[in-house]
Coordinates of C-alpha atoms and ligand atoms in Angstrom, one line a residue:
X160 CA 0.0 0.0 0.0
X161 CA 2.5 2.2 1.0
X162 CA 4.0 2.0 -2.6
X163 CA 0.6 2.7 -4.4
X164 CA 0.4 5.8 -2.1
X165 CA 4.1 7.3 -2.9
X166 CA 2.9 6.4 -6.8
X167 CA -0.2 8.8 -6.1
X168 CA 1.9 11.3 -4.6
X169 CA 4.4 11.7 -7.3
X170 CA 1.4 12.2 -10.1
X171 CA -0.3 14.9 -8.2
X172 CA 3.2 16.5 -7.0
X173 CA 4.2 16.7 -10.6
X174 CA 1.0 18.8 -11.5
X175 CA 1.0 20.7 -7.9
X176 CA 3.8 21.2 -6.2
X177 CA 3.7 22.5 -2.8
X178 CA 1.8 21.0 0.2
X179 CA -1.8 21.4 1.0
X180 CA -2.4 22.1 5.1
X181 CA -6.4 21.5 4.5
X182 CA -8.0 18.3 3.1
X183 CA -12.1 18.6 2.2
X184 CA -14.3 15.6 1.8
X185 CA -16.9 16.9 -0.1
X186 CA -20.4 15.4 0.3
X187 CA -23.7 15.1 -2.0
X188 CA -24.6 18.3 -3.0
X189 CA -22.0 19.9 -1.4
X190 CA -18.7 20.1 -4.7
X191 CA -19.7 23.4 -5.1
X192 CA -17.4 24.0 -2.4
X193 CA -14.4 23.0 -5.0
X194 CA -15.3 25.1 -7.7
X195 CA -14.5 28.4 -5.2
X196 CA -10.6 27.1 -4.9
X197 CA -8.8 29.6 -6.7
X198 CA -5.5 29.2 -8.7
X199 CA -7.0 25.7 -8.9
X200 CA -5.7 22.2 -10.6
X201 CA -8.0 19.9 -10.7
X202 CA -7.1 16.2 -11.3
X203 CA -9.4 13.6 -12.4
X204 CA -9.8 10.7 -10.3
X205 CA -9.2 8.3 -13.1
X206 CA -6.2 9.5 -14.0
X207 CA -4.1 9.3 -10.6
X208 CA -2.4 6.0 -10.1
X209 CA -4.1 3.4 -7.6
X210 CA -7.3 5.4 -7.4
X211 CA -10.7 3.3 -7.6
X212 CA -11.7 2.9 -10.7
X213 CA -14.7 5.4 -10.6
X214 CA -16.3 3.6 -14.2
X215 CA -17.7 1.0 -10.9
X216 CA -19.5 3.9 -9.6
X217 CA -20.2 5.8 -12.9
X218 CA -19.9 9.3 -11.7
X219 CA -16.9 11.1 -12.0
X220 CA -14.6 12.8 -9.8
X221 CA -12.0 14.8 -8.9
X222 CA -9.2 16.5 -6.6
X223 CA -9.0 19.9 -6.8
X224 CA -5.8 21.6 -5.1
X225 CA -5.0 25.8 -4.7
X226 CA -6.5 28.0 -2.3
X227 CA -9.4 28.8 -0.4
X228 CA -9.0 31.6 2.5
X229 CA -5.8 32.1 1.9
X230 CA -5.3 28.6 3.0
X231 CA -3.6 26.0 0.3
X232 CA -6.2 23.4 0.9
X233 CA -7.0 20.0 -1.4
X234 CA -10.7 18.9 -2.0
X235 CA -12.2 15.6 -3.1
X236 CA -15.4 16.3 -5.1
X237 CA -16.5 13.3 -5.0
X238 CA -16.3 10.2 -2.5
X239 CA -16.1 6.5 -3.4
X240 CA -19.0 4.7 -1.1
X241 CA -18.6 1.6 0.4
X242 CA -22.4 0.7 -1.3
X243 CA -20.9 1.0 -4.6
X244 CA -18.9 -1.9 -4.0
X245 CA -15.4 -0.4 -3.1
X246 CA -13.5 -1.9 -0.1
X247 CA -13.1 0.3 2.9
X248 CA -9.4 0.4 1.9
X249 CA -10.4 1.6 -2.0
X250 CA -13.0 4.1 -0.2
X251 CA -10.5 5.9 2.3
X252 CA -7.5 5.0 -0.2
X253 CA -7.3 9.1 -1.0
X254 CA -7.4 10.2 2.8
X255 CA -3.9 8.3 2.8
X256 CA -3.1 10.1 -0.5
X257 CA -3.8 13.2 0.9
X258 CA -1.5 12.4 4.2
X259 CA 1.5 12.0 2.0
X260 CA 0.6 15.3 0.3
X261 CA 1.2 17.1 4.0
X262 CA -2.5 17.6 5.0
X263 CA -2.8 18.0 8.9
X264 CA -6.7 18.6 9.2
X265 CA -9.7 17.3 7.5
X266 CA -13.2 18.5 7.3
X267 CA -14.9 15.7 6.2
X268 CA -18.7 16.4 5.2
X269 CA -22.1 14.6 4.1
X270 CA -25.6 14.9 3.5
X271 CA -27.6 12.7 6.7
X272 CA -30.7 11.9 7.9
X273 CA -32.4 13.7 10.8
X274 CA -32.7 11.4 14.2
X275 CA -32.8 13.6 16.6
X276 CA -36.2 15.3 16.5
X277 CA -35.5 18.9 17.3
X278 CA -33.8 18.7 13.5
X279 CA -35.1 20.0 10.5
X280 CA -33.9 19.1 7.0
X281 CA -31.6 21.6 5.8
X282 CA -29.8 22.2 9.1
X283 CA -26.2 21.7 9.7
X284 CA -24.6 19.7 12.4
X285 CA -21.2 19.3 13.6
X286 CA -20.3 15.8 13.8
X287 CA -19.2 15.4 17.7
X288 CA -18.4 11.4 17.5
X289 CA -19.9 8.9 15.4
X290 CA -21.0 5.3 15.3
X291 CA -19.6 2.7 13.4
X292 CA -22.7 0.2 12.1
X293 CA -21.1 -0.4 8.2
X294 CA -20.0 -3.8 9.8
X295 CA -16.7 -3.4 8.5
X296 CA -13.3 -1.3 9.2
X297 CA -10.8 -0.1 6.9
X298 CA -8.1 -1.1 9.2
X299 CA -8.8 -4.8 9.2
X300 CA -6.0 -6.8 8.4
X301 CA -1.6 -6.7 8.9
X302 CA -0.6 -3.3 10.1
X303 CA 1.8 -1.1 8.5
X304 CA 3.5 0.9 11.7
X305 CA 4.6 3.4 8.8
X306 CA 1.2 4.5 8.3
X307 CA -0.3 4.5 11.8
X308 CA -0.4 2.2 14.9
X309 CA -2.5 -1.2 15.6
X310 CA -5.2 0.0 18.0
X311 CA -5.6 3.6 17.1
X312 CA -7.5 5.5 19.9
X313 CA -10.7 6.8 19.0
X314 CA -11.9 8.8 22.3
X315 CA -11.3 12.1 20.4
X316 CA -11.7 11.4 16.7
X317 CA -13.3 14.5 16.3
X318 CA -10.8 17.1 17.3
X319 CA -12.4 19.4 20.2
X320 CA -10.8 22.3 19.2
X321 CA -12.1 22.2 15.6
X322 CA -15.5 21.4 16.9
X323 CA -15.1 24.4 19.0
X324 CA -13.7 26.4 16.4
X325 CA -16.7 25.7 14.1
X326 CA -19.0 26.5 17.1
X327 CA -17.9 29.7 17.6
X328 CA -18.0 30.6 13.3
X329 CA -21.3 29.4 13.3
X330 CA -22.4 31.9 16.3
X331 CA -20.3 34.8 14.2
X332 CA -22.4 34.5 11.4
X333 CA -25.5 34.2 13.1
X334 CA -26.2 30.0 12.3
X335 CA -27.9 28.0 13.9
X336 CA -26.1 24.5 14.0
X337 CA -26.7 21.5 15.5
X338 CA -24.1 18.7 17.6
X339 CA -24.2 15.6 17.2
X340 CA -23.5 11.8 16.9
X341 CA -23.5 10.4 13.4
X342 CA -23.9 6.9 12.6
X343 CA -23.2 5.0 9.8
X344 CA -24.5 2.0 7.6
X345 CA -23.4 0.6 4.4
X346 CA -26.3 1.2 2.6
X347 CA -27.6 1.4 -0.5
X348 CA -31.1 1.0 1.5
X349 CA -32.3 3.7 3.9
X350 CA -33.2 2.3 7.2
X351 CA -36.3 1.2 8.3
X352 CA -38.2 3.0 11.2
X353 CA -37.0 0.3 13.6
X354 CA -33.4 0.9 12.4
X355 CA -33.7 4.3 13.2
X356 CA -35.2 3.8 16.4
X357 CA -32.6 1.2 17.7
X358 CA -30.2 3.9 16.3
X359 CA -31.7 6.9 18.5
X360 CA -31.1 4.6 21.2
X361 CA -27.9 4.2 20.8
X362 CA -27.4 7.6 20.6
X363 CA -27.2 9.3 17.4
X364 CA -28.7 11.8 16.5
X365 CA -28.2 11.6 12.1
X366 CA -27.4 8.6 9.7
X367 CA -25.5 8.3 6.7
X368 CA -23.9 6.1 4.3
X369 CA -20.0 7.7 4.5
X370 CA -17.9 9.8 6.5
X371 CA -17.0 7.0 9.3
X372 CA -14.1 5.4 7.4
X373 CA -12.6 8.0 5.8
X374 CA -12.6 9.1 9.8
X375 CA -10.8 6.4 11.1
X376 CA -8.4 6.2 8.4
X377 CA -7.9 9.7 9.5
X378 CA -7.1 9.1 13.1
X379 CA -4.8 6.3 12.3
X380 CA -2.9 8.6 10.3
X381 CA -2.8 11.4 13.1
X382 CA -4.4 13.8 10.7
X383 CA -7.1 16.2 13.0
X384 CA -10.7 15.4 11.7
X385 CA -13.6 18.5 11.5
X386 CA -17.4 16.5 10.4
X387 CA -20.1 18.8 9.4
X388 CA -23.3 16.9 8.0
X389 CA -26.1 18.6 6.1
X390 CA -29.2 17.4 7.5
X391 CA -30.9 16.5 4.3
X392 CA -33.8 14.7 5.5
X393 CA -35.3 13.3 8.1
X394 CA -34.9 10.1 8.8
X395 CA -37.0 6.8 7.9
X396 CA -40.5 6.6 10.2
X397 CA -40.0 9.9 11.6
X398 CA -42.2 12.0 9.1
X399 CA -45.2 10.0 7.2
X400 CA -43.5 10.1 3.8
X401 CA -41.3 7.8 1.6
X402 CA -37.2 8.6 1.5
X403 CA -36.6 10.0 -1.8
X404 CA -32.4 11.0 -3.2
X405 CA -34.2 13.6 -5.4
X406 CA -35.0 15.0 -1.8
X407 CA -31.8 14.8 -0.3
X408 CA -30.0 16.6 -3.1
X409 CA -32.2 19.6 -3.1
X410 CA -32.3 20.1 0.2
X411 CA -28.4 19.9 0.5
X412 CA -28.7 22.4 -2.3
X413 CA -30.7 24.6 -0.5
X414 CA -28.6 24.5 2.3
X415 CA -25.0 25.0 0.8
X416 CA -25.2 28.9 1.3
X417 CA -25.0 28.1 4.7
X418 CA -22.9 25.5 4.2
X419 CA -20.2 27.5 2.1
X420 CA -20.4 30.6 4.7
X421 CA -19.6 28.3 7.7
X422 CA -16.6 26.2 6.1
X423 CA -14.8 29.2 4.3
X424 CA -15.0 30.8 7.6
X425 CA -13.8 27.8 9.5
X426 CA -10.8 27.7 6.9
X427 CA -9.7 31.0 6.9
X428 CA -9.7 31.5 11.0
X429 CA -8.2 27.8 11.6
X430 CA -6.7 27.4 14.7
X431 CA -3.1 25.6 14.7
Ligands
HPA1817 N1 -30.2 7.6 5.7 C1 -29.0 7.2 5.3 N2 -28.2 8.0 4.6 C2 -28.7 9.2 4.2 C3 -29.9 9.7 4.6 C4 -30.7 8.8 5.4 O1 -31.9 9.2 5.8 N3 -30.1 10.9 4.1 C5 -28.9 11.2 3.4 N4 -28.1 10.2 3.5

């Protein structure tokens, strides 16, 4: 692995040579985020060596490196999803990319289903720890020691001073945002009202299909994690209407204004 990483590294290096501090996970209905880099180069997933091979998926992607707020940042528009049939070590395969590149935080972000009933579709939430329910881990399997340790700690995955950092943006501009657990299944299915019950239970407060092992990848790799989820719905049972993904794309839409005035501002103030 470590090979196919350094191989990653030298394409994008070639087209972009000096080290991103920022990486950005870019959820559904949230790229638009990307296209406000400036001095950008923008690098198609199917051209980097080792990438997943995004034909599986059928929608394109890419990386997109330069600066944002005066930060040199590097932005996936696009994830690969564990329900498209990628392995967890294909779907967190950039995160490592982006380690070698010299990235020290990530804000990772998604589009989620509302648990916790005081939620509304279109709010934001900042992730502060998650669940793991995919029923798989990325870091399964031998151990490199280069790349991380065995039994990385997770008691802090989200980085409190981040979380309090996009806290105290949100209040400066006046937006309302929520915190919260996030859980995640594999997917493709929504859950049924009983999932999200048991889920509520357990104590989080929105779902989604991503995010969790890009996370841990994260953490092994000692990179500081910011999660921001877009409350796109709510979830299964909890409102007397059928999930649609028509739905959680505009709403995401109509949310990214708020979306794109809470990150840039988390970027450009960014504590060390
Ligand atoms: N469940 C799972 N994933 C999701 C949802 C949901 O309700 N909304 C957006 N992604």
């Amino acid at each position: 692995m470590k090979e196919k990483i350094l191989q990653a590294t030298t394409y994008i290096n070639e087209k972009f040579n000096s080290s991103p501090e920022i990486g950005l996970i870019l959820g559904s209905g949230l790229g638009v985020l990307g296209d406000e880099i400036e001095e950008a180069v923008s690098i198609s997933y199917s051209e980097i060596p080792h990438f997943p091979d995004s034909t599986v998926s059928g929608h394109k992607g890419k990386l997109i490196i330069g600066q944002l707020e005066g930060k040199t940042v590097i932005a996936m528009q696009g994830r690969f999803h564990y329900y498209e049939g990628y392995s967890l070590n294909q779907v967190t395969f950039p995160v490592r990319v982006m380690k070698q590149l010299g990235i020290e935080s990530i804000i990772v972000t998604n589009a989620a289903g509302g648990i916790n009933e005081s939620f509304h579709p279109g709010n934001l939430m900042i992730i502060s720890d998650h669940i793991n329910n995919i029923g798989d881990n990325p870091l399964l399997g031998k151990n490199d020691e280069t790349l991380g340790e065995r039994f990385p700690d997770m008691s802090k995955a989200y980085d409190p001073k981040l979380i309090q950092h996009a806290s105290d943006c949100a209040k400066e501009l006046n937006l309302q945002v929520h915190k919260g657990v996030y859980a995640a299944n594999s997917g493709p299915t929504y859950e049924t009202p009983a999932e999200v019950n048991m889920l509520r239970l357990w104590g989080a407060d929105a779902v989604g299909m991503s995010t969790v092992p890009e996370v841990i990848v994260a953490r092994h790799a000692g990179i500081r994690v910011l999660g921001i989820s877009c409350i796109s719905n709510m979830a299964a049972g909890i409102l007397d209407q059928p999930l649609a993904h028509s739905e959680v794309i505009e709403t995401t839409e109509r949310a990214r204004e708020d979306f794109l005035k809470l990150v840039k501002k988390i970027i450009s103030t960014i504590p060390k």
